[in-house]
Short mmCIF file of C-alpha atoms and ligand atoms in Angstrom, two decimals:
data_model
loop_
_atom_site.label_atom_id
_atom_site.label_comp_id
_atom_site.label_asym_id
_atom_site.label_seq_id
_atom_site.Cartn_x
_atom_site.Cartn_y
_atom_site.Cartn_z
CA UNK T 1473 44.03 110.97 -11.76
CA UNK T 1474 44.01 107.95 -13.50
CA UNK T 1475 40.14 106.55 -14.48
CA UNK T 1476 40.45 102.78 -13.58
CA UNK T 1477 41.75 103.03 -10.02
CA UNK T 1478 39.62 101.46 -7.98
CA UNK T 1479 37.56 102.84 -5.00
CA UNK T 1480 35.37 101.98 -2.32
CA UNK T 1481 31.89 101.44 -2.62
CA UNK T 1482 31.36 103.61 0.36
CA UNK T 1483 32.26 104.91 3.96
CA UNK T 1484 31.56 102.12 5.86
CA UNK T 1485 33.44 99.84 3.23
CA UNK T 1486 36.33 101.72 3.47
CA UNK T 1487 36.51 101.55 7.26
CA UNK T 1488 35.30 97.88 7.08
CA UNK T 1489 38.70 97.13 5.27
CA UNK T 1490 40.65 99.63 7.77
CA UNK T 1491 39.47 97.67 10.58
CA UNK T 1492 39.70 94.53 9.14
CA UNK T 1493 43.68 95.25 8.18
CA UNK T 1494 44.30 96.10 11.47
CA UNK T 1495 42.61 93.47 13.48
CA UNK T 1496 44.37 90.11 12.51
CA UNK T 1497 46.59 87.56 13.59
CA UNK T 1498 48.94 91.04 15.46
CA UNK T 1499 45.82 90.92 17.85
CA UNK T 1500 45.13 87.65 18.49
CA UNK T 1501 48.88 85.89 17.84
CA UNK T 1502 50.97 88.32 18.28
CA UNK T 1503 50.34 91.14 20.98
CA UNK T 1504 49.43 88.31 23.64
CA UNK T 1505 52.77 86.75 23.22
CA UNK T 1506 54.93 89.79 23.09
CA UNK T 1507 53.24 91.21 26.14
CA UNK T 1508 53.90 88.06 27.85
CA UNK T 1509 57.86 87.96 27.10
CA UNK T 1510 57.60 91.41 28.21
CA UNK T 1511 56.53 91.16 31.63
CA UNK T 1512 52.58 91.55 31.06
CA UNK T 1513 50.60 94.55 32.98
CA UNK T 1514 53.65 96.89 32.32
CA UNK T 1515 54.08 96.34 28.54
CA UNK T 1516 49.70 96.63 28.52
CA UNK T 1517 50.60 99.92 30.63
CA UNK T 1518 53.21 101.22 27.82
CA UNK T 1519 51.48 100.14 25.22
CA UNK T 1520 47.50 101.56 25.84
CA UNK T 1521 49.93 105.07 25.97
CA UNK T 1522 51.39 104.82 23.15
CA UNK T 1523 47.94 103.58 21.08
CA UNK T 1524 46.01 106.50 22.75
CA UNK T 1525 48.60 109.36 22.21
CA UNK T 1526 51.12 108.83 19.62
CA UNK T 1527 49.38 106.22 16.88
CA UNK T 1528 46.54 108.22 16.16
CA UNK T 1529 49.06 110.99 14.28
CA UNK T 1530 50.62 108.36 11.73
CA UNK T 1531 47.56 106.75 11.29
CA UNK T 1532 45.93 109.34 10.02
CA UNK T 1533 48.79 110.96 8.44
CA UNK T 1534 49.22 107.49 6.33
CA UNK T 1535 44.86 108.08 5.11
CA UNK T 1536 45.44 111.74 4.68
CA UNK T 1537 48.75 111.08 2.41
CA UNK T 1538 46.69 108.47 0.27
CA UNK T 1539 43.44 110.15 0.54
CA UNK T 1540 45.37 113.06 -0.94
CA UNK T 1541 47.47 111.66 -3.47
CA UNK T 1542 45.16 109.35 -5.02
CA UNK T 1543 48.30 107.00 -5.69
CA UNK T 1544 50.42 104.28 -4.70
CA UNK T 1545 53.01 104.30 -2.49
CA UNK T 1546 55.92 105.18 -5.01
CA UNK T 1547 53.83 107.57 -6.68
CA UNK T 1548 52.38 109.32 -4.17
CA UNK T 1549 56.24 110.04 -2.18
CA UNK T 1550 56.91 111.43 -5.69
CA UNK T 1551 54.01 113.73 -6.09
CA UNK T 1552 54.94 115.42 -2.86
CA UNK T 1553 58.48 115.36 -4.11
CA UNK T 1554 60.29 113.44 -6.62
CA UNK T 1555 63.15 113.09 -4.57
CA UNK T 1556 60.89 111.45 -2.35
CA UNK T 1557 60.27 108.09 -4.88
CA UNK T 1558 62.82 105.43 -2.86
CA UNK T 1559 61.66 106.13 0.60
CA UNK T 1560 57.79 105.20 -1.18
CA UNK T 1561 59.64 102.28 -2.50
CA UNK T 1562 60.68 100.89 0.41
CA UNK T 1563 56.88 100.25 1.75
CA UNK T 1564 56.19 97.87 -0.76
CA UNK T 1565 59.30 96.13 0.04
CA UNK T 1566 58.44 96.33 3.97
CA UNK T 1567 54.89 94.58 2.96
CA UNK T 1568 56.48 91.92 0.90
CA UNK T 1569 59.06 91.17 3.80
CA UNK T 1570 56.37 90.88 6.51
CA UNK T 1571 54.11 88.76 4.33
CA UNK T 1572 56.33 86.46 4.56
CA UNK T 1573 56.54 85.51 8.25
CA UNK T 1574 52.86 86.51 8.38
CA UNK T 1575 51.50 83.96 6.02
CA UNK T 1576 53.49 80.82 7.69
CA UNK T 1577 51.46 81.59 10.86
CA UNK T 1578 48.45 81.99 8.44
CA UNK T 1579 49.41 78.43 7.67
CA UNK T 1580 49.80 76.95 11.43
CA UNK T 1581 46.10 78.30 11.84
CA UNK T 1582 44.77 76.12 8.72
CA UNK T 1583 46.17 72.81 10.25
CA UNK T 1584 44.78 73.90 13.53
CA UNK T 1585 41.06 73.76 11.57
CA UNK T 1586 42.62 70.59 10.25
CA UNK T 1587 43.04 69.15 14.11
CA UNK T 1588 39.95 70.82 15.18
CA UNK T 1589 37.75 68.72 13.05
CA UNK T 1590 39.69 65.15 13.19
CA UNK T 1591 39.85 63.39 17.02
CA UNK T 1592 43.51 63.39 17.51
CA UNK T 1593 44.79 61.87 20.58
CA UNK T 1594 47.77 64.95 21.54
CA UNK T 1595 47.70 65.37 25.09
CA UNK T 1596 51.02 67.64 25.17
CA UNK T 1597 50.28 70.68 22.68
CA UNK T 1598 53.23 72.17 23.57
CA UNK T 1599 54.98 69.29 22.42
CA UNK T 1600 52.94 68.89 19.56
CA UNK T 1601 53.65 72.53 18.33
CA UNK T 1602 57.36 71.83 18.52
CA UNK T 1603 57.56 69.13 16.55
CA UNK T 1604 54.37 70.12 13.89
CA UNK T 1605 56.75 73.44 13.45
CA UNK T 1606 59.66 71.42 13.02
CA UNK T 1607 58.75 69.17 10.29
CA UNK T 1608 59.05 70.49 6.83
CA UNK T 1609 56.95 69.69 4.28
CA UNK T 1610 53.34 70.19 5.62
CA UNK T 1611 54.20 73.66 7.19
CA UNK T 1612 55.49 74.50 3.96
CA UNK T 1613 52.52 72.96 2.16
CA UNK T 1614 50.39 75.21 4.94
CA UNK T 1615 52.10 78.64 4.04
CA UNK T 1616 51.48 78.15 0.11
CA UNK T 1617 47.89 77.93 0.65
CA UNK T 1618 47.10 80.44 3.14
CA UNK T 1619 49.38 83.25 0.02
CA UNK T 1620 47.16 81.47 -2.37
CA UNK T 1621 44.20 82.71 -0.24
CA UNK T 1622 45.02 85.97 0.32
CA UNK T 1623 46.41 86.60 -3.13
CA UNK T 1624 43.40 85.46 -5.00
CA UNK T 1625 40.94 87.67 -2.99
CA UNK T 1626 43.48 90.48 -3.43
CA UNK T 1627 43.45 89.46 -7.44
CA UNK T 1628 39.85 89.48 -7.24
CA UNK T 1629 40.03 93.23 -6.55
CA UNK T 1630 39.48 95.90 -3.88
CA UNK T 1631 35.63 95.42 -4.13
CA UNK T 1632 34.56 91.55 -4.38
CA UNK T 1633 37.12 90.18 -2.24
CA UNK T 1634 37.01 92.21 0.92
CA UNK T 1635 33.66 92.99 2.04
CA UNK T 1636 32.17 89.88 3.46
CA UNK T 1637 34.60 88.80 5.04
CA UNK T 1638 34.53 92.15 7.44
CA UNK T 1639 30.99 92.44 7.74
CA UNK T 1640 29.89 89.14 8.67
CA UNK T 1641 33.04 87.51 10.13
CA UNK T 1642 34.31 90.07 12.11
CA UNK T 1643 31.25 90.38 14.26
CA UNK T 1644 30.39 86.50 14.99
CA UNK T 1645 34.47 86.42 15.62
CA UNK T 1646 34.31 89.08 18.40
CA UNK T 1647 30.87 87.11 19.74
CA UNK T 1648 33.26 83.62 19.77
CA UNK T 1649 35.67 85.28 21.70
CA UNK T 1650 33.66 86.87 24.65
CA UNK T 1651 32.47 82.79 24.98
CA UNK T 1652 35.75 81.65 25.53
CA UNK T 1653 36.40 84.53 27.64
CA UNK T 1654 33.98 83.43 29.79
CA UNK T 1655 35.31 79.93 29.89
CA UNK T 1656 39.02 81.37 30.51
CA UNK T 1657 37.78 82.97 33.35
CA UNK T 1658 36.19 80.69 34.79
CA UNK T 1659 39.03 78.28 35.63
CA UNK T 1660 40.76 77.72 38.72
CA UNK T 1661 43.39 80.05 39.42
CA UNK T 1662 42.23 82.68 36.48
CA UNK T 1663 42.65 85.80 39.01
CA UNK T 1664 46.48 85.14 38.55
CA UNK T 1665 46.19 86.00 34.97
CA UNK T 1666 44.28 89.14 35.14
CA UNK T 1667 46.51 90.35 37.33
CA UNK T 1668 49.40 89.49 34.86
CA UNK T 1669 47.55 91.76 32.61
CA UNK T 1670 46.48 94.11 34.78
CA UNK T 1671 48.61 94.80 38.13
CA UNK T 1672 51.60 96.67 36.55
CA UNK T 1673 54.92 96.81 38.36
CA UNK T 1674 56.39 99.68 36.91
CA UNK T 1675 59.88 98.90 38.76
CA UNK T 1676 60.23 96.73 35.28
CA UNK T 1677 60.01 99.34 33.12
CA UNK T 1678 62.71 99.86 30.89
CA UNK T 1679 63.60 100.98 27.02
CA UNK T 1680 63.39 97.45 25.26
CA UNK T 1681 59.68 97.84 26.22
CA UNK T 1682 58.77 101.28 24.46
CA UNK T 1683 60.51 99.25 21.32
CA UNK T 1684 58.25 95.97 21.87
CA UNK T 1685 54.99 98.37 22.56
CA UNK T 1686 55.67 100.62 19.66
CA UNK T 1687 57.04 97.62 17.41
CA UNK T 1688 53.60 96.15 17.89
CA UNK T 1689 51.06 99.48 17.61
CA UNK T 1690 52.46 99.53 14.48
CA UNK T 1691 52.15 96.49 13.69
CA UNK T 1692 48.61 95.93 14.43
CA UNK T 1693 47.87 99.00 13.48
CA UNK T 1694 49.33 98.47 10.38
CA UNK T 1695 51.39 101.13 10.58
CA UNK T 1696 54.30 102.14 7.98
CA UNK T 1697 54.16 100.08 5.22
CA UNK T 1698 51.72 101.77 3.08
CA UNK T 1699 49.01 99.69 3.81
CA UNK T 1700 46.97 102.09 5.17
CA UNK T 1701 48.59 105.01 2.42
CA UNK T 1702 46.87 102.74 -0.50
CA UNK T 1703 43.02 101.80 1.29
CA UNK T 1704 43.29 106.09 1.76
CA UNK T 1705 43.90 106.45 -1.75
CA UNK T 1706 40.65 104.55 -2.86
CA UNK T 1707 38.67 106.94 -0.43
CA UNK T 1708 36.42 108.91 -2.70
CA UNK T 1709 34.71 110.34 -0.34
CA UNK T 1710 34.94 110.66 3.47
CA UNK T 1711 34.76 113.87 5.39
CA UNK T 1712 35.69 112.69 8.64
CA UNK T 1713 38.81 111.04 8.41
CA UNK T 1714 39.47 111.43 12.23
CA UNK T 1715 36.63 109.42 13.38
CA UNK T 1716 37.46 106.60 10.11
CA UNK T 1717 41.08 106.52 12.70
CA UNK T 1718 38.89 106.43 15.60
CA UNK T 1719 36.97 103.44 14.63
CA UNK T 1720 39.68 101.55 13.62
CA UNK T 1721 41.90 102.54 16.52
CA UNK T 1722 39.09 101.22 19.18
CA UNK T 1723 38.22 98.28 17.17
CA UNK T 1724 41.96 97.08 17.26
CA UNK T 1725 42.76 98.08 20.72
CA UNK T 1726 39.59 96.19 22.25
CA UNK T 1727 40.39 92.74 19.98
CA UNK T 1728 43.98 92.88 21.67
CA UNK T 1729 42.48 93.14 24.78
CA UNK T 1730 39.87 90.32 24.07
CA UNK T 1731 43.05 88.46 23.08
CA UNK T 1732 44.70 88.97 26.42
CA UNK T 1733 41.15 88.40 28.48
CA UNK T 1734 41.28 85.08 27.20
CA UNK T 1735 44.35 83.98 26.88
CA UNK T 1736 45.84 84.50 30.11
CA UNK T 1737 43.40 83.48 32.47
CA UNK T 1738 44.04 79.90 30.61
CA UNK T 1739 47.66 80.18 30.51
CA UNK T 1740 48.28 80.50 34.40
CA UNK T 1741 45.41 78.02 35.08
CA UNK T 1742 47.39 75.33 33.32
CA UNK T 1743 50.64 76.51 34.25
CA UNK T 1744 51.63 77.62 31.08
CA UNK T 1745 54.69 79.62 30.60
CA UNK T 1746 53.60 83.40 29.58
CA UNK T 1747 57.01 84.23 27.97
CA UNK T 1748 57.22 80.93 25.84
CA UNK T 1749 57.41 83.13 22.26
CA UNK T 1750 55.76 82.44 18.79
CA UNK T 1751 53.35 79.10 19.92
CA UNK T 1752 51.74 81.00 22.86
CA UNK T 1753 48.25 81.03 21.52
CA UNK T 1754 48.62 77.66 19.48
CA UNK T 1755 49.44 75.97 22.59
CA UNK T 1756 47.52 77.77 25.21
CA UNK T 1757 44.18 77.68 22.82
CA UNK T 1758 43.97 74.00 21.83
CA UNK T 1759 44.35 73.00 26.09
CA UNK T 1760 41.17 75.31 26.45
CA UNK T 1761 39.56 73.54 23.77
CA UNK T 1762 40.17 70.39 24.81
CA UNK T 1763 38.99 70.69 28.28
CA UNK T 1764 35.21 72.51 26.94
CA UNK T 1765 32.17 70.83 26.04
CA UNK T 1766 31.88 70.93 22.09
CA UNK T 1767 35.55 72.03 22.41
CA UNK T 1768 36.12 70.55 18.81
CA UNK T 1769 33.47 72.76 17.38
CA UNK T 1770 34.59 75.81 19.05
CA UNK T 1771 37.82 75.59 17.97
CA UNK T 1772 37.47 74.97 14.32
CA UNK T 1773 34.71 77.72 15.04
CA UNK T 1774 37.53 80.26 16.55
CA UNK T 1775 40.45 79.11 13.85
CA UNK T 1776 38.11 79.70 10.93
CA UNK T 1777 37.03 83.22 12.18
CA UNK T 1778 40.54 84.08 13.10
CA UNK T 1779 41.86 82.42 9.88
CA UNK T 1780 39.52 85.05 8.23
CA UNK T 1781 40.66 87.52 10.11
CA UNK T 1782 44.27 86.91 9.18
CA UNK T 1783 43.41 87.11 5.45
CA UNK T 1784 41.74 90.47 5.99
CA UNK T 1785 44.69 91.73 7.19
CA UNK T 1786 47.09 89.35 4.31
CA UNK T 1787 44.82 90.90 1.89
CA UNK T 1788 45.97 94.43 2.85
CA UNK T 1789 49.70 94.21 3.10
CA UNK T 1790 49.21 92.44 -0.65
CA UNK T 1791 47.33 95.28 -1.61
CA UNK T 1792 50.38 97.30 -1.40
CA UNK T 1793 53.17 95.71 -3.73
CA UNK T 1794 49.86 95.07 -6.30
CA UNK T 1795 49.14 98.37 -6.10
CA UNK T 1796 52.44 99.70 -6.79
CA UNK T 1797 52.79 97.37 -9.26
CA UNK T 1798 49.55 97.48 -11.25
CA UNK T 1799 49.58 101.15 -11.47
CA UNK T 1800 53.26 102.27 -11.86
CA UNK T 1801 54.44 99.72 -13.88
CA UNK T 1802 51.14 98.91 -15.78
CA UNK T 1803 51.30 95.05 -15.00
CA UNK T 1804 47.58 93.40 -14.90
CA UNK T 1805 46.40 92.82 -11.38
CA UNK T 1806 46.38 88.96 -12.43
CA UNK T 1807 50.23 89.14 -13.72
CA UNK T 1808 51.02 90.99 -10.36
CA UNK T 1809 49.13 88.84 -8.14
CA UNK T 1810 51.02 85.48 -10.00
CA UNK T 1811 54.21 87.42 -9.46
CA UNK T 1812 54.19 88.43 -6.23
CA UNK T 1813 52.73 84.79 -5.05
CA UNK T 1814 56.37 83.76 -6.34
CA UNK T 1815 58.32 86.07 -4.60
CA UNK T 1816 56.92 86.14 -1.79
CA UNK T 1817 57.67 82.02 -1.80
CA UNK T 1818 60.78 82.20 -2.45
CA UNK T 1819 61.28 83.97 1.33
CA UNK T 1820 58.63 82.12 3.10
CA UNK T 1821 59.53 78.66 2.67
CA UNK T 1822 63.07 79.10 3.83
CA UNK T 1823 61.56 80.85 6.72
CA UNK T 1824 58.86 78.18 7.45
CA UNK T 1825 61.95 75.61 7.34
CA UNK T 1826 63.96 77.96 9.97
CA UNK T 1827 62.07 76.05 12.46
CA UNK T 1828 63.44 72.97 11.34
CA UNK T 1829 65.67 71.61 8.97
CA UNK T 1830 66.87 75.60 8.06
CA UNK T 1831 67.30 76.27 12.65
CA UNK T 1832 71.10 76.46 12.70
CA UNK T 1833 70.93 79.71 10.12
CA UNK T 1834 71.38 82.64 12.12
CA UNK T 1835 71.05 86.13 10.94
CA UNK T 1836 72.36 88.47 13.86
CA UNK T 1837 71.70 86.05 16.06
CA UNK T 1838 67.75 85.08 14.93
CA UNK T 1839 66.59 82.33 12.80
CA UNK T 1840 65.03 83.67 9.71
CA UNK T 1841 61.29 84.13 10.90
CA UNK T 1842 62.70 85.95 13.53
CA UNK T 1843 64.65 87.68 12.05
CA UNK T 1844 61.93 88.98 9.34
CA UNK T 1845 59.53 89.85 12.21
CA UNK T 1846 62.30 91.67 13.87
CA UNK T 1847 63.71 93.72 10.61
CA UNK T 1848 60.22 94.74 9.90
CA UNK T 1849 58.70 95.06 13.51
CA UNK T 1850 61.17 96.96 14.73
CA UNK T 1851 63.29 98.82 12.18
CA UNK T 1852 61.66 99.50 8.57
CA UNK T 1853 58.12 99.87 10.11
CA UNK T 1854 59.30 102.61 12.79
CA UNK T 1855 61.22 103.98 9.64
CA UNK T 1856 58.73 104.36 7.25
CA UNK T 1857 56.34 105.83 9.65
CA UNK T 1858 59.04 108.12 10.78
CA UNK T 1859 59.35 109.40 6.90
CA UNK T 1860 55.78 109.76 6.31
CA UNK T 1861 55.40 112.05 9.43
CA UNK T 1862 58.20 114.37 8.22
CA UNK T 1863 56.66 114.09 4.76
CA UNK T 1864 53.11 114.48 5.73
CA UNK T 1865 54.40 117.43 8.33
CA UNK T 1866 56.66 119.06 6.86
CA UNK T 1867 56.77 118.98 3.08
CA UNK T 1868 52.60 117.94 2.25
CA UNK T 1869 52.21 120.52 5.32
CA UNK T 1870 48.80 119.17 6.60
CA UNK T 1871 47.37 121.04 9.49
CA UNK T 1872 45.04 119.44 11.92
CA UNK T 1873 42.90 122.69 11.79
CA UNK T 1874 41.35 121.33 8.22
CA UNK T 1875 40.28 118.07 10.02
CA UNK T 1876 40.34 118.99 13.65
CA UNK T 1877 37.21 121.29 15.17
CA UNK T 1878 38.92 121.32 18.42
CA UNK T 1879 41.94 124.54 18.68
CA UNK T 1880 43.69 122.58 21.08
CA UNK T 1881 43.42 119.31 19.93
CA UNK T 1882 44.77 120.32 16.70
CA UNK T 1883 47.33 122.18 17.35
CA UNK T 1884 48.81 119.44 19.38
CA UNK T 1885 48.26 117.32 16.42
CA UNK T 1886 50.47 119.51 14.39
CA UNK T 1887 53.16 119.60 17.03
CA UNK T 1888 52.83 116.12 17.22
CA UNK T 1889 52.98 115.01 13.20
CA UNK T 1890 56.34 117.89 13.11
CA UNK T 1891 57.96 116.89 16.45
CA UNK T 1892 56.78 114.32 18.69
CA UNK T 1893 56.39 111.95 16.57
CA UNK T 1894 59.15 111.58 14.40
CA UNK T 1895 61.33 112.05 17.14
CA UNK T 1896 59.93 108.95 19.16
CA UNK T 1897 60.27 107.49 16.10
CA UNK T 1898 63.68 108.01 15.55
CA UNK T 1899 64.80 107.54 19.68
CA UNK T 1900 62.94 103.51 19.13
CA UNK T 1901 65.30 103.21 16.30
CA UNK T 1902 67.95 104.50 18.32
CA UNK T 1903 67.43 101.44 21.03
CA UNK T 1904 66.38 99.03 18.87
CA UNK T 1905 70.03 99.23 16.72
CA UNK T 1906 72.05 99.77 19.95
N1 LIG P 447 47.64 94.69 11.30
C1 LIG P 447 47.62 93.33 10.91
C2 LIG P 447 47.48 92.46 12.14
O1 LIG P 447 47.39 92.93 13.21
C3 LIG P 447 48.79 92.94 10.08
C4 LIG P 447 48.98 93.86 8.95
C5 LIG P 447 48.14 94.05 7.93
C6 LIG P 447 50.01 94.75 8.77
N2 LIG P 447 48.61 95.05 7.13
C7 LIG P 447 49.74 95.48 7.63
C8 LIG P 447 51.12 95.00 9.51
C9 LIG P 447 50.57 96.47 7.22
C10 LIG P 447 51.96 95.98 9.09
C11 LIG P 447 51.68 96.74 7.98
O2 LIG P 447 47.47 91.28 12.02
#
């Protein structure tokens, strides 16, 4: 092993950066909008199934794999088997892809703090979205600086960077979001939005959904691009890897569902449009803010804290290209940090300007955000996970009996990691490439 790796201070710093990969702008931006353009209480339905059964396995599997290995992504696919190096190369390349739709919305959230603390006079934020998306240069501008966040806490290394930010911001940001839960709920008409969330009408099921609902788990989770493989491989020491999963699991899961709790109470009160896409929460959020006392303090209050969040979580897809690089190919962390913030540019300012002057590009059919979100959501995140399990199952043969005190519950975590697993993994492939 090699002597200057780094490593966690301790436990609860290690699953103070799990939780505070996970829990980011997937819980709070993402998940409320997907589940609203797929149908709401159904999508929750499909999704709480497949967080408590099937995410726990590559979760884990991803720690264990790390944990194990002690390496990078490349390197650790190689110690397993060397045959094995290109599928580890293709996480890094996953994490580079996503940062690069993740960091524009990393931007919109910095000139929301902007708006927050200056009196402007929108009335229409949907309108105002729009057209803010639309123009070039600030959102541009926005995206630079939000990378240039994340990549100089990731350059200051795995220790400094991370650790206040999760133990101090996480907690206040779960305590602003229970207050404007309580607002949410209540205004006039907020019944109709719990029962969005919560009344499922399962006569809407159908396979898209499993794709959406797994898409995201993963996602959140952060899932299948090695981000969780290189956090493992710091772990000196941590017995109980299945309650580390645990924590992080529940911690994700119940910011989602703070997400939803408050968002769409609001968005049926004003007649907002559940299915309206990628502004949901930048529209929806800014009307509640507007209409609360203080609402300008909140609201720079909630972007900061979720802005935060959202570099937790930037901080540990970087993590995994810097790793890779750093250790492999023996670049300083500085030189990889500087190199990285220049590739990953080059993809996210053509995708920031796919809102606007860059629209009419289509790639199968998506403008070049979407389509990111969509190759990585849906395709190289299932795939990578899918390789790990078979990896982790079949060739690193872990058995849940070494982590597992429960007979039954680990054997059905072996069955799982060798069968059920990969093979769901495989069938959301299946229907997301039909
Ligand atoms: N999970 C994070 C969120 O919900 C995003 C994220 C961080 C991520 N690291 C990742 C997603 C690795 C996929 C893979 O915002």
């Amino acid at each position: 092993m090699e002597k200057n790796r780094p490593s966690w201070s301790s436990r609860v710093t290690f699953i103070l950066a799990a939780v505070g990969s996970a829990v980011g702008l997937g819980n709070i931006w993402r998940f409320p909008y997907i589940m609203g353009q797929n149908g709401g209480a159904v999508f929750l339905a499909v999704y709480l199934l497949l967080i408590l059964t099937i995410c726990f396995i590559p979760l884990f599997a991803e720690l264990v794999v790390g944990k194990f290995t002690k390496k990078e992504c490349i390197g650790a696919y190689e110690a397993i088997n060397p045959k094995f190096k290109f599928l580890g190369a293709m996480n890094p390349i996953t994490g580079v892809l996503i940062s690069s739709f993740y960091f524009i919305v990393g931007g919109w959230i910095l000139n929301y703090i902007y708006l927050s603390f200056t009196s402007s006079k929108i009335t229409d934020y949907g309108a105002y979205f729009g057209s803010f998306t639309q123009s070039a240069l600030i959102p541009c501008i926005l995206t630079l600086v939000f990378l240039f966040l994340c990549i100089f806490f990731t350059a200051r290394g795995v220790k400094k960077g991370i650790e206040f930010a999760n133990n101090v911001l996480m907690p206040l940001f779960a305590v602003i979001l229970v207050v404007l839960i309580a607002f949410s709920l209540s205004l006039p008409n907020a019944k109709l939005g719990l029962e969005y969330m919560f009344k499922p009408d399962f006569s809407k099921l159908n396979a898209h959904m499993f794709l959406a609902a797994l898409g995201q788990a993963l996602f959140t989770l952060s899932i299948g691009m090695g981000a969780l493989l290189t956090y493992g491989s710091y772990i000196k020491e941590d017995k109980n890897i299945t309650k580390s999963t645990y924590t992080i699991i529940f911690s994700d899961t119940l910011f989602a569902l703070l997400a939803g709790v408050m968002l769409f109470p609001a968005i049926f009160s004003f007649g907002l449009e559940p299915s309206s896409g990628a502004g949901l929460v930048f529209v929806t959020l800014p009307y509640i803010f507007s209409q609360i006392p203080f609402g300008g303090i909140v609201s720079g209050a909630f972007f900061i804290l979720l802005l935060a969040a959202a570099i937790t979580s930037g901080i540990s897809i970087i993590e995994v290209p810097v790793a890779t690089m750093t250790e492999r190919f023996k670049i300083s962390r500085i030189n990889a940090c500087t190199i990285l913030f220049f590739i990953i540019s080059a993809i996210s300012i053509p995708a920031t300007l796919s809102f606007g002057p860059f629209s009419e590009f289509k790639i199968i059919g998506k403008n070049i955000f979407d389509f990111l979100d969509f190759i990585t959501s849906n395709f190289l995140m299932p795939l990578n996970a899918f390789f790990l399990c078979v990896i982790a199952g079949w060739f690193l043969k872990i058995k849940g009996g070494t982590f597992i005190r429960n007979r039954v519950f680990a054997a059905l975590f072996d069955f799982g990691l060798k069968f059920v697993v990969p093979i769901t993994l495989l069938l959301v492939l299946y229907i997301g490439l039909k």
